[in-house]
mmCIF file of C-alpha atoms and ligand atoms in Angstrom:
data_model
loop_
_atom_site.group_PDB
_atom_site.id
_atom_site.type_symbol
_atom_site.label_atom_id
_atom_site.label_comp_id
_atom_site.label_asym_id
_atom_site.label_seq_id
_atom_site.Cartn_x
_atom_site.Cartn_y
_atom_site.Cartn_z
ATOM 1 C CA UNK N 1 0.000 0.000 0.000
ATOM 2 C CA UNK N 2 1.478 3.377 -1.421
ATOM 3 C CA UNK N 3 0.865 6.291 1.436
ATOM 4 C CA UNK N 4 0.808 9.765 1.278
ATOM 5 C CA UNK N 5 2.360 11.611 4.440
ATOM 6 C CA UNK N 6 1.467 15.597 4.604
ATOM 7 C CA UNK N 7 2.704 17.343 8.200
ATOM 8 C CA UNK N 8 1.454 20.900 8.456
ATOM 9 C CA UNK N 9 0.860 21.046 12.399
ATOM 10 C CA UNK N 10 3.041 24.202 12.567
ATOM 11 C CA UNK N 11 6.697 25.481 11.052
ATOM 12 C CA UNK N 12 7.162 22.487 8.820
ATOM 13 C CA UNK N 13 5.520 21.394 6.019
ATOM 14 C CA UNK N 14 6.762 17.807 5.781
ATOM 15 C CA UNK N 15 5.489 15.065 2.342
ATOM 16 C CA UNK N 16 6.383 11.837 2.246
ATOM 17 C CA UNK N 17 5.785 8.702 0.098
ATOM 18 C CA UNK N 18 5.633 5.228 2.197
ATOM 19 C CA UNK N 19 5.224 2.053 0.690
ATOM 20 C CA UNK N 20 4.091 -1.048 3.167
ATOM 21 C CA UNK N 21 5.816 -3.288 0.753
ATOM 22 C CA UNK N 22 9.024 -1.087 -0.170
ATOM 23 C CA UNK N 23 9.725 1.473 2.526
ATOM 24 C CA UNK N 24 10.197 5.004 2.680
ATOM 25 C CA UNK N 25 10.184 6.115 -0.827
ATOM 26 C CA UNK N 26 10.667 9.389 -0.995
ATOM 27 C CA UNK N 27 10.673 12.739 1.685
ATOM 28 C CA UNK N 28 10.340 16.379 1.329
ATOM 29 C CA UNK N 29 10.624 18.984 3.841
ATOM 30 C CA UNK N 30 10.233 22.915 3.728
ATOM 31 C CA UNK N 31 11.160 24.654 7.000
ATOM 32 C CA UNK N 32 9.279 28.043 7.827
ATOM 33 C CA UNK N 33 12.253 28.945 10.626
ATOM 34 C CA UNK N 34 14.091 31.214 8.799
ATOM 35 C CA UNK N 35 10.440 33.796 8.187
ATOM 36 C CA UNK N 36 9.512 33.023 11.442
ATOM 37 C CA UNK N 37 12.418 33.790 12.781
ATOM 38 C CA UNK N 38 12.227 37.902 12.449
ATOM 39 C CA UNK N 39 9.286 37.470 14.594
ATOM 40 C CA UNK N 40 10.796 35.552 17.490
ATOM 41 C CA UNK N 41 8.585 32.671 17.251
ATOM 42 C CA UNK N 42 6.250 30.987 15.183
ATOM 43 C CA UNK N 43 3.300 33.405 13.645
ATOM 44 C CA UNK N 44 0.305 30.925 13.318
ATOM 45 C CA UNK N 45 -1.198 33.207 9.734
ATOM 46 C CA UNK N 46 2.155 33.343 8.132
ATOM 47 C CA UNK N 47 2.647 29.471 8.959
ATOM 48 C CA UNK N 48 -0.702 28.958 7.669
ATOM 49 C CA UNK N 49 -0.232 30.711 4.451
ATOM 50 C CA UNK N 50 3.324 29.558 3.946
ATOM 51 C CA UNK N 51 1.847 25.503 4.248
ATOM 52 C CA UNK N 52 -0.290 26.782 0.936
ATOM 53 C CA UNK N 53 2.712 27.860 -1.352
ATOM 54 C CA UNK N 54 4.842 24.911 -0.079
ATOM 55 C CA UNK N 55 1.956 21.835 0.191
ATOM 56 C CA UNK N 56 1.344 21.038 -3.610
ATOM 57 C CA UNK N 57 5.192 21.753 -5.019
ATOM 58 C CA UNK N 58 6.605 19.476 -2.228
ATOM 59 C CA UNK N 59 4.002 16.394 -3.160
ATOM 60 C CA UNK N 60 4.743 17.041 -6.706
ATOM 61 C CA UNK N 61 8.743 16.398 -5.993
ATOM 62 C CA UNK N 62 8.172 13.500 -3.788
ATOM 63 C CA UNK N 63 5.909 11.639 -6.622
ATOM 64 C CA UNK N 64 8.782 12.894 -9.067
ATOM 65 C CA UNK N 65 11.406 11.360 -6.822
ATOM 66 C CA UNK N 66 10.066 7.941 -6.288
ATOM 67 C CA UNK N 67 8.685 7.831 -9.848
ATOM 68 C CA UNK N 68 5.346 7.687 -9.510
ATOM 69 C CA UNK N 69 2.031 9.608 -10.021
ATOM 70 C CA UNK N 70 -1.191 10.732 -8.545
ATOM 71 C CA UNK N 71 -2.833 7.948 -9.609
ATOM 72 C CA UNK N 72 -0.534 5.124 -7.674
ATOM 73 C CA UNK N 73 -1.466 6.278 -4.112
ATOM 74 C CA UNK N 74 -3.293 3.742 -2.074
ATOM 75 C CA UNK N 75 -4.140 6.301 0.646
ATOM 76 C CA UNK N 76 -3.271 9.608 2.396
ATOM 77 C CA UNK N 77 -2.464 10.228 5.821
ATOM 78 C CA UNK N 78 -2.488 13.946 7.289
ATOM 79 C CA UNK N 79 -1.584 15.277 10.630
ATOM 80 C CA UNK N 80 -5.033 16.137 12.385
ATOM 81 C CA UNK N 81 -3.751 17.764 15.145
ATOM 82 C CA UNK N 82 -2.428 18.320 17.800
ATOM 83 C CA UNK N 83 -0.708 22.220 16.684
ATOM 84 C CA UNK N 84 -1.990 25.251 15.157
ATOM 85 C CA UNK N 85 -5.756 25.074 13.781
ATOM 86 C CA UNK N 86 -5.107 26.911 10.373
ATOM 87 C CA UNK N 87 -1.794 25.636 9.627
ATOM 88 C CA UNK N 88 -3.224 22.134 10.326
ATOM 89 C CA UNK N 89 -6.267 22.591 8.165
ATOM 90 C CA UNK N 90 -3.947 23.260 5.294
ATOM 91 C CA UNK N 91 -2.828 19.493 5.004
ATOM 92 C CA UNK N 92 -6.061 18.675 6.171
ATOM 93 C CA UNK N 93 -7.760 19.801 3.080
ATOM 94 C CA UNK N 94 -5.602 19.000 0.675
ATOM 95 C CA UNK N 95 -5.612 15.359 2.173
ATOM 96 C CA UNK N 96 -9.538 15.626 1.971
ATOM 97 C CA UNK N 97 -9.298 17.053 -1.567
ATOM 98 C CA UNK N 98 -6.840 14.910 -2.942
ATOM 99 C CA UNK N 99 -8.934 11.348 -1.483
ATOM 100 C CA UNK N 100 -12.203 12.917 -2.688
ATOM 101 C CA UNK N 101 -10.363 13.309 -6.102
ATOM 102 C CA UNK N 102 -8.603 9.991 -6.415
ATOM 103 C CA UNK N 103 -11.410 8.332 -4.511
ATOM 104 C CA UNK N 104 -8.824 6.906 -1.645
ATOM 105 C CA UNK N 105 -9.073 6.563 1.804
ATOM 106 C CA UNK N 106 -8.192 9.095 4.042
ATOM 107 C CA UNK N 107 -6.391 9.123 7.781
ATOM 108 C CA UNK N 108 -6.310 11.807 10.456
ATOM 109 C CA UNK N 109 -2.863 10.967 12.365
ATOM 110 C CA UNK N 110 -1.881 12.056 15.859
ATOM 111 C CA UNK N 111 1.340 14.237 15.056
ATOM 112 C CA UNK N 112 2.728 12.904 18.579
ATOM 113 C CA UNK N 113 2.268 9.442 17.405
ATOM 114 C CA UNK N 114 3.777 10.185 14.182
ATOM 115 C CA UNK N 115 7.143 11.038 16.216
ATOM 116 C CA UNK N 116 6.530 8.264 18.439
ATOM 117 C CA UNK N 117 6.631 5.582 15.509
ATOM 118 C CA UNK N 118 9.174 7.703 13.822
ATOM 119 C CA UNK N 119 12.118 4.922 15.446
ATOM 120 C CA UNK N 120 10.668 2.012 13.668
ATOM 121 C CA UNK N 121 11.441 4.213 10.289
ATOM 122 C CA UNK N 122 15.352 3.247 11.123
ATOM 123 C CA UNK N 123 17.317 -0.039 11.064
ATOM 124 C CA UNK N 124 17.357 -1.611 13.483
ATOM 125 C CA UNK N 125 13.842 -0.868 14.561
ATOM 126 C CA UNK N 126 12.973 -1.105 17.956
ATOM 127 C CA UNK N 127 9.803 -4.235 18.697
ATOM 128 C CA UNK N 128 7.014 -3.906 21.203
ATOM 129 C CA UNK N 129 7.111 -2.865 24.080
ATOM 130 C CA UNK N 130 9.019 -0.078 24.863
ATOM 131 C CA UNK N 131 8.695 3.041 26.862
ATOM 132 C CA UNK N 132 9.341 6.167 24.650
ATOM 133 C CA UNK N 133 10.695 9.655 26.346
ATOM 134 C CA UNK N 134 8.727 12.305 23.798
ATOM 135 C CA UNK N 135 10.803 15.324 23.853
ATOM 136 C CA UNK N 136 9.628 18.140 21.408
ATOM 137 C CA UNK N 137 9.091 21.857 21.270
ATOM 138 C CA UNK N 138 5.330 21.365 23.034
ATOM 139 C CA UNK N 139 5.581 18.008 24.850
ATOM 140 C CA UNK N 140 7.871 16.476 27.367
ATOM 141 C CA UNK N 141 6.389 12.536 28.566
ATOM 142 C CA UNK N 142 7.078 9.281 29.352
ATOM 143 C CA UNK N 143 5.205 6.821 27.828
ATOM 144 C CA UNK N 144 5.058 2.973 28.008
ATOM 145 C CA UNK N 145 4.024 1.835 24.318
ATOM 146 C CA UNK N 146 3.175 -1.807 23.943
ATOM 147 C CA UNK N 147 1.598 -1.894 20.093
ATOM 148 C CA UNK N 148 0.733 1.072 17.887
ATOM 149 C CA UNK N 149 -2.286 2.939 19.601
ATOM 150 C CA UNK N 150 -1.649 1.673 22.888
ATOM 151 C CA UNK N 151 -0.204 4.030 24.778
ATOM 152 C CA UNK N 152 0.419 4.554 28.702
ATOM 153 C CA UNK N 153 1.302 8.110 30.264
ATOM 154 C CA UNK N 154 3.880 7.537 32.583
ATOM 155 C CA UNK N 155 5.311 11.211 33.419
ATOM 156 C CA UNK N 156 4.817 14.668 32.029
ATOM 157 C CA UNK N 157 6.090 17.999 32.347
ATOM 158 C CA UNK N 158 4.033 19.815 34.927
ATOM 159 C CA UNK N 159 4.783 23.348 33.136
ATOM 160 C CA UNK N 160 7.256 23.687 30.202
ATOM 161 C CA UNK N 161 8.179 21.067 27.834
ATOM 162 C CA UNK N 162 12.043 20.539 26.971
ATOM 163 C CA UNK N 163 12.110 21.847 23.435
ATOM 164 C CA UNK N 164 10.288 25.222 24.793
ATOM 165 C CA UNK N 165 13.250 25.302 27.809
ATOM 166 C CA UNK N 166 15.997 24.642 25.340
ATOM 167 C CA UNK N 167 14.380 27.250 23.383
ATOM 168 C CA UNK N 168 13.935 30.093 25.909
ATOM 169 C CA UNK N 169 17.012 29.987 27.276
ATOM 170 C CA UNK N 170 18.747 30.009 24.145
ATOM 171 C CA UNK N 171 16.488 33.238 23.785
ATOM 172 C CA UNK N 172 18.183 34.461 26.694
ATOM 173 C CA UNK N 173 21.361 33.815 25.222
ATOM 174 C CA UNK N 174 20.640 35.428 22.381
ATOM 175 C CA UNK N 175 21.103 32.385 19.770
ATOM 176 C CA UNK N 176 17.572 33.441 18.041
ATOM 177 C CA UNK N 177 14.406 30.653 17.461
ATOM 178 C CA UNK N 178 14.033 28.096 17.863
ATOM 179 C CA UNK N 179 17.837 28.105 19.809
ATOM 180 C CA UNK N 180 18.019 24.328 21.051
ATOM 181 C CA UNK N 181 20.517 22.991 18.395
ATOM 182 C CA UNK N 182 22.196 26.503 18.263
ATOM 183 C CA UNK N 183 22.369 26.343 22.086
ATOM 184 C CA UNK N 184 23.863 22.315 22.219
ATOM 185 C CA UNK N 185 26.359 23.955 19.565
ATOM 186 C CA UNK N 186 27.186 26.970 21.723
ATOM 187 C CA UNK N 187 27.341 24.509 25.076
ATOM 188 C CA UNK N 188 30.289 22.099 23.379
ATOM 189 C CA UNK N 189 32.422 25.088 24.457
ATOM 190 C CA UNK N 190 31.219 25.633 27.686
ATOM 191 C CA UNK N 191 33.162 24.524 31.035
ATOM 192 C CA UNK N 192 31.020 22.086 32.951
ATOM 193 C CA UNK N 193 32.565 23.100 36.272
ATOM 194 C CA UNK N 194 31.830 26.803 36.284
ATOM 195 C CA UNK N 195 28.207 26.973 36.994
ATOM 196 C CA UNK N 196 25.859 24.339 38.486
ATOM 197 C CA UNK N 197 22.372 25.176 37.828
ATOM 198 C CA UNK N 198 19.046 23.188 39.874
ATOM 199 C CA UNK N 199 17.967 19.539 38.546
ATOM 200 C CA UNK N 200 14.378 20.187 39.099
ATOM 201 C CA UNK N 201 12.460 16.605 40.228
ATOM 202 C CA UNK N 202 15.710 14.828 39.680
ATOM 203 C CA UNK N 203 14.769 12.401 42.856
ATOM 204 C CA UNK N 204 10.659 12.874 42.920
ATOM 205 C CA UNK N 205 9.545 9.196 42.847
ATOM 206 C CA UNK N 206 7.077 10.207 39.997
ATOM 207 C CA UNK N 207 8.211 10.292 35.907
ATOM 208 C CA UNK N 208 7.143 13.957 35.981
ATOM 209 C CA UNK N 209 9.375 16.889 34.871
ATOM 210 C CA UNK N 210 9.596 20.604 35.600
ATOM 211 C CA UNK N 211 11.729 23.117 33.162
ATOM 212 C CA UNK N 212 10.288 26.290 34.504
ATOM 213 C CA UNK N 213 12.227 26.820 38.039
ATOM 214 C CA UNK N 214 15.409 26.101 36.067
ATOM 215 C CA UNK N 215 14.813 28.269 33.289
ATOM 216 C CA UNK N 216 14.589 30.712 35.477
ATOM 217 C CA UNK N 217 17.883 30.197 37.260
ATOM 218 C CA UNK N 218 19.349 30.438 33.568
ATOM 219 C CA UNK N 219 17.895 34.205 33.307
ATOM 220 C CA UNK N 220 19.442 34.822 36.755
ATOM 221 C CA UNK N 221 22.632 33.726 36.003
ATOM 222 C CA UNK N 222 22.479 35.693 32.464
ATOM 223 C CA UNK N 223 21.035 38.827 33.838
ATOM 224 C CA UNK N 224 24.078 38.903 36.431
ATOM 225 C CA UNK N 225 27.125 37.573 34.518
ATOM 226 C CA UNK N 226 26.643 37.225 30.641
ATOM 227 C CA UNK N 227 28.185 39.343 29.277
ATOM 228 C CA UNK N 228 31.323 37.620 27.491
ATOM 229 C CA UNK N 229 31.298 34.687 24.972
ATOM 230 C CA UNK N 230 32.845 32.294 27.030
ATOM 231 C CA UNK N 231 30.295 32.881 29.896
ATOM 232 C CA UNK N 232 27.085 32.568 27.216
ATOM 233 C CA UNK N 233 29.048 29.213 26.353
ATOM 234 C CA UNK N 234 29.268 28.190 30.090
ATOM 235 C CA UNK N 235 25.782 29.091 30.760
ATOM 236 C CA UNK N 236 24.543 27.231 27.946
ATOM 237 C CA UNK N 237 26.598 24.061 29.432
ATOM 238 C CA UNK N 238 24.984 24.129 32.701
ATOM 239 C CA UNK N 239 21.596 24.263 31.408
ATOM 240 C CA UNK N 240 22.161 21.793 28.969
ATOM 241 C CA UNK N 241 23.858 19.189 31.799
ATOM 242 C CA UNK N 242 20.989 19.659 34.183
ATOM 243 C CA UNK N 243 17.961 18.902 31.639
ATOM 244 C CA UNK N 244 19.585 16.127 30.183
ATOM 245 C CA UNK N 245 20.684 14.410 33.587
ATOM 246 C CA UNK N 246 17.063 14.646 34.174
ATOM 247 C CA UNK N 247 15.561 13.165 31.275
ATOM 248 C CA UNK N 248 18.675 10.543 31.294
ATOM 249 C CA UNK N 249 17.499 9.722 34.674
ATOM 250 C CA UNK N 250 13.670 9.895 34.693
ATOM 251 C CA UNK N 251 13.325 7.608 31.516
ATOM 252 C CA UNK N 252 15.984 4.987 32.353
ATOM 253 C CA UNK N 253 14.060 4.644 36.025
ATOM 254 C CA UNK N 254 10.766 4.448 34.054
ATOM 255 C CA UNK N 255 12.480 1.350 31.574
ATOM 256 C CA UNK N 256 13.297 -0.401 34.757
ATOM 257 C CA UNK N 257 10.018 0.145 36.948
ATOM 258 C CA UNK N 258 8.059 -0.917 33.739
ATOM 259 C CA UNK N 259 10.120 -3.955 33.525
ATOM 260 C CA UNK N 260 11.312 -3.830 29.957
ATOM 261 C CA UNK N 261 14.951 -3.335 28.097
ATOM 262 C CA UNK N 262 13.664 -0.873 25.402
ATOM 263 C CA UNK N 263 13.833 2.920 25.241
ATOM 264 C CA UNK N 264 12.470 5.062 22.146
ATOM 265 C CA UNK N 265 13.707 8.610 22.430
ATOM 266 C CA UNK N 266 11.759 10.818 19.776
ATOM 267 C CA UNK N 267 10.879 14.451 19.220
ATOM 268 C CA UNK N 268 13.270 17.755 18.065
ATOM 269 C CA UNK N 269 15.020 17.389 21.310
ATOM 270 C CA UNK N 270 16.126 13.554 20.568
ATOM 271 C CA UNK N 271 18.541 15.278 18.236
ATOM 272 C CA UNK N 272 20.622 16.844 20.939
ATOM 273 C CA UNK N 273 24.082 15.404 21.293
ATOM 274 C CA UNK N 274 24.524 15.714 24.804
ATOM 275 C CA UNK N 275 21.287 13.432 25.455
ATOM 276 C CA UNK N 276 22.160 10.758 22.886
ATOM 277 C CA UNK N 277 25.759 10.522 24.790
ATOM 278 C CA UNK N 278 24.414 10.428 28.058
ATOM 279 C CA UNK N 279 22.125 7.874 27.693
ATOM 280 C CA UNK N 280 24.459 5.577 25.980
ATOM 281 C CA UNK N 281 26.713 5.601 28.720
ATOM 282 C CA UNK N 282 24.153 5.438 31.505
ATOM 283 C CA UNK N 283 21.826 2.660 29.926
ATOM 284 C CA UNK N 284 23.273 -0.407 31.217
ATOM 285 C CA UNK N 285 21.074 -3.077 29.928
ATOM 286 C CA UNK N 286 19.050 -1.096 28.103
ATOM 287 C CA UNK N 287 18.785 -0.644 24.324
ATOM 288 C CA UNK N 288 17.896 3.106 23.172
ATOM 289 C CA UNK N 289 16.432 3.971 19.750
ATOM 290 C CA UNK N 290 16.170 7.313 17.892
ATOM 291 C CA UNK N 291 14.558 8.746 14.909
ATOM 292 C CA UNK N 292 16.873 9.384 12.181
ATOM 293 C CA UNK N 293 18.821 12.691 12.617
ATOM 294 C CA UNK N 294 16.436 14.099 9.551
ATOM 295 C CA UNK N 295 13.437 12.881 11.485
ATOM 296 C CA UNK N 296 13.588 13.996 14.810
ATOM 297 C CA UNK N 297 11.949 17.520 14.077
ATOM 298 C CA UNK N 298 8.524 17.586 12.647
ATOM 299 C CA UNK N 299 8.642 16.012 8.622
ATOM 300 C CA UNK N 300 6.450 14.000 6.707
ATOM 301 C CA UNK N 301 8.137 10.392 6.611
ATOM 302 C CA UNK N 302 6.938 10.173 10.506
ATOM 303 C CA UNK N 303 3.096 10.810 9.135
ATOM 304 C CA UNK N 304 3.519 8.456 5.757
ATOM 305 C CA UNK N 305 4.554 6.068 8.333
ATOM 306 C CA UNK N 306 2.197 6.340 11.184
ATOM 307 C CA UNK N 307 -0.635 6.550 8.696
ATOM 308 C CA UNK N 308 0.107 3.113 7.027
ATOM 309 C CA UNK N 309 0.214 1.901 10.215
ATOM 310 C CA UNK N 310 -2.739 2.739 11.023
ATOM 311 C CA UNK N 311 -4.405 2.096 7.602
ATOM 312 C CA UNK N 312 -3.182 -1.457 7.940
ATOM 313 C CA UNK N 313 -4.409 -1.727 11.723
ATOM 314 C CA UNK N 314 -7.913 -0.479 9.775
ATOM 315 C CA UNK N 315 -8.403 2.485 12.076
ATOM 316 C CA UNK N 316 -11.723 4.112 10.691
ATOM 317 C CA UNK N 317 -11.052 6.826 7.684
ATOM 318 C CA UNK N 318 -11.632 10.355 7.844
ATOM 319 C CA UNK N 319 -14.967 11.456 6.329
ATOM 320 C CA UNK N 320 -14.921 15.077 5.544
ATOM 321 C CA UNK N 321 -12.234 17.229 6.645
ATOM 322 C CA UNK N 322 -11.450 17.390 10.082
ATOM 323 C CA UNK N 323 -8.671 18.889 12.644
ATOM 324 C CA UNK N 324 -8.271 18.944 16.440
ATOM 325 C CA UNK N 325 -6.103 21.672 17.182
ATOM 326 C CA UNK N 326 -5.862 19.913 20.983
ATOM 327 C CA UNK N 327 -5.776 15.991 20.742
ATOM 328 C CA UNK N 328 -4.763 14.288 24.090
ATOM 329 C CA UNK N 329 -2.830 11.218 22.461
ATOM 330 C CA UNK N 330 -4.333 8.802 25.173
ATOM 331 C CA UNK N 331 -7.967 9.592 23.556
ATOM 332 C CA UNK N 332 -6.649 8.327 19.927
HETATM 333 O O1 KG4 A 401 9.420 17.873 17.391
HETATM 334 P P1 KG4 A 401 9.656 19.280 17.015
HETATM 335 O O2 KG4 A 401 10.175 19.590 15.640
HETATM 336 O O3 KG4 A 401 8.365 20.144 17.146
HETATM 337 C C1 KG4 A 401 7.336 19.915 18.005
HETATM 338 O O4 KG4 A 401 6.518 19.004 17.692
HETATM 339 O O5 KG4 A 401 7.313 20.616 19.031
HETATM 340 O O6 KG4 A 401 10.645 19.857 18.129
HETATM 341 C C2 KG4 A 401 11.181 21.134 18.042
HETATM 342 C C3 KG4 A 401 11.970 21.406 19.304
HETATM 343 C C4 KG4 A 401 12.412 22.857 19.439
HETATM 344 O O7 KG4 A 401 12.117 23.268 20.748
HETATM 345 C C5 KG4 A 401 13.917 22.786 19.183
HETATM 346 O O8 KG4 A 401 14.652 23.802 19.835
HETATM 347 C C6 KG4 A 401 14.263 21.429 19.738
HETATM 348 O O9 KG4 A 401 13.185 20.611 19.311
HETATM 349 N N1 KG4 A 401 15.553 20.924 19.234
HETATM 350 C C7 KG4 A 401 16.631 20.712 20.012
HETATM 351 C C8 KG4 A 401 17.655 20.262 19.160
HETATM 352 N N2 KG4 A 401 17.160 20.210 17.883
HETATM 353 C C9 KG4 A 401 15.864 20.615 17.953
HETATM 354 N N3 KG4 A 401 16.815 20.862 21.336
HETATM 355 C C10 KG4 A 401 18.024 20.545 21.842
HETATM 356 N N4 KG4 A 401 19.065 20.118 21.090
HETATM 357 C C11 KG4 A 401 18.934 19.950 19.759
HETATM 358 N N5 KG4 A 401 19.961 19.519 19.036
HETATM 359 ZN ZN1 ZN A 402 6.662 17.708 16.448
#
């Protein structure tokens, strides 16, 4: 079954050609960061109106690139929500167009489960069950994951996620938006002994997270003491060792008390260097699977993928058009 992938949930407008039979075919990605990026964060019209150039061109090159046309998709698989309403209604109705045109099916996917499955897009994937750490710009949980669709929350952040941490402090530093690669960059220069900033919930016998307090030590410590390079650079280093000791932490406890030997790490912030190093030399016994580097941040492949999943599972098809700007995952 051939599957069309369209992500449109907020900066990214991600297409994507999987095949049940033959893999990922074929990927396309444009990134909105660089217009969004005047304003300081994501405008939800301008994201809207930039999914409409970018939707049509970017399905057009990935039928090009895998050689095939319109008329050999099986299906088409959309991101429903959660993200921003009019930016998700883009893909939405060009989903709902193009299966009303082509008379194929249509699926609303989850965008969290999209970068939940995203792992079993590499070699080797990782098999049921696992417990996945989701780490993106909006979401920071634990959750235990025995098939597709079932899905256990474990721990959650109790105010900001890790992506929007990474990305307000690198604010602070002035590394521009979104800052969490540009801040892991600026940290690899930083001195880990110069500043020790608070591990919020490091030893609360729960799987929740906090990001707030410690953001807010960051802006202390800029506000009295940034002012040279090599200070941003140590800054950035402290921050960066005290989130990732906590997520290290908080998801290898959760592998153990869940009984299991399998970790999925997914979301923008599974891309961060520091993280991936951590865990592989704290995971004793434990096997830890990422997203490709390309798939970590929002993209297409992740929704091609999650919606031939769930076309082969024979979740019910969309009628109409629909999106759900909020979409708890443990409703799907
Ligand atoms: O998954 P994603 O593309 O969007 C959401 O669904 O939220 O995640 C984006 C987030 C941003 O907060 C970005 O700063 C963060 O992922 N991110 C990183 C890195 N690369 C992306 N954070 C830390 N280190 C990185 N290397
Ligand atoms: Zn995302």
């Amino acid at each position: 079954m051939l599957v069309l992938g369209i992500e449109s949930s907020c900066d990214e407008t991600g297409v994507a050609l999987y095949d049940t039979a033959g893999g990922l075919l074929s990927h396309a990605l444009h990134s909105q960061i660089a217009m969004h990026g005047e304003y300081g964060g994501v405008v939800p019209e301008l994201a809207s109106r930039d999914h409409i150039r970018r939707v049509l061109p970017l399905t057009r090159e990935v039928l090009s690139r895998a050689g095939k046309d319109l008329g050999d998709i099986d299906g088409i698989a959309y991101t429903k929500g959660p993200g921003l309403a009019g930016a998700l209604l883009v893909g939405a109705s060009v989903a709902a167009s193009l299966g009303f045109s082509l008379g194929k099916p249509v699926i609303g996917v989850h965008h969290l489960e999209g970068h939940l499955l995203s792992p079993l897009l590499s070699d080797p994937a990782p098999e049921f069950p696992f417990v996945a750490l989701l780490v993106s710009g909006g979401h920071t949980q634990i959750i235990r994951v025995d098939e597709m669709g079932k899905y256990r929350l474990l721990g959650d952040t109790l105010d900001d996620a890790a992506g929007e941490a990474f990305d307000k402090t690198a604010k602070l530093l002035g590394l521009g938006y979104p800052g969490g690669a540009a801040l892991s960059r600026l940290a690899q220069n930083g001195d880990p002994a110069r500043f020790r900033l608070p591990r919020p919930m490091l030893n609360s016998p729960d799987f929740d997270f906090s990001f707030s307090g410690l953001k807010t030590a960051a802006l202390t410590l800029v506000r009295a003491q940034a002012d040279d390079d090599q200070t941003r650079a140590d800054i950035a280093r402290a921050f960066q060792d005290a989130i990732v000791e906590v997520l290290v932490k908080k998801s290898l406890s959760a592998v153990k008390k869940c009984g299991l030997k399998r970790l999925v790490v997914a979301g923008g912030v599974s891309a961060n260097t520091e993280l991936r190093r951590m865990l592989m030399s704290k995971a004793k016994g434990i096997e830890v699977f990422y997203p490709d580097l390309q798939f970590c941040t929002d993209n297409g492949a992740m929704i091609a993928f999650a919606g031939a999943m769930r076309f082969m599972a024979g979740t019910q098809h969309e009628e109409g058009f629909a999106v759900r700007a909020r979409w708890d995952l443990f409703s799907v």
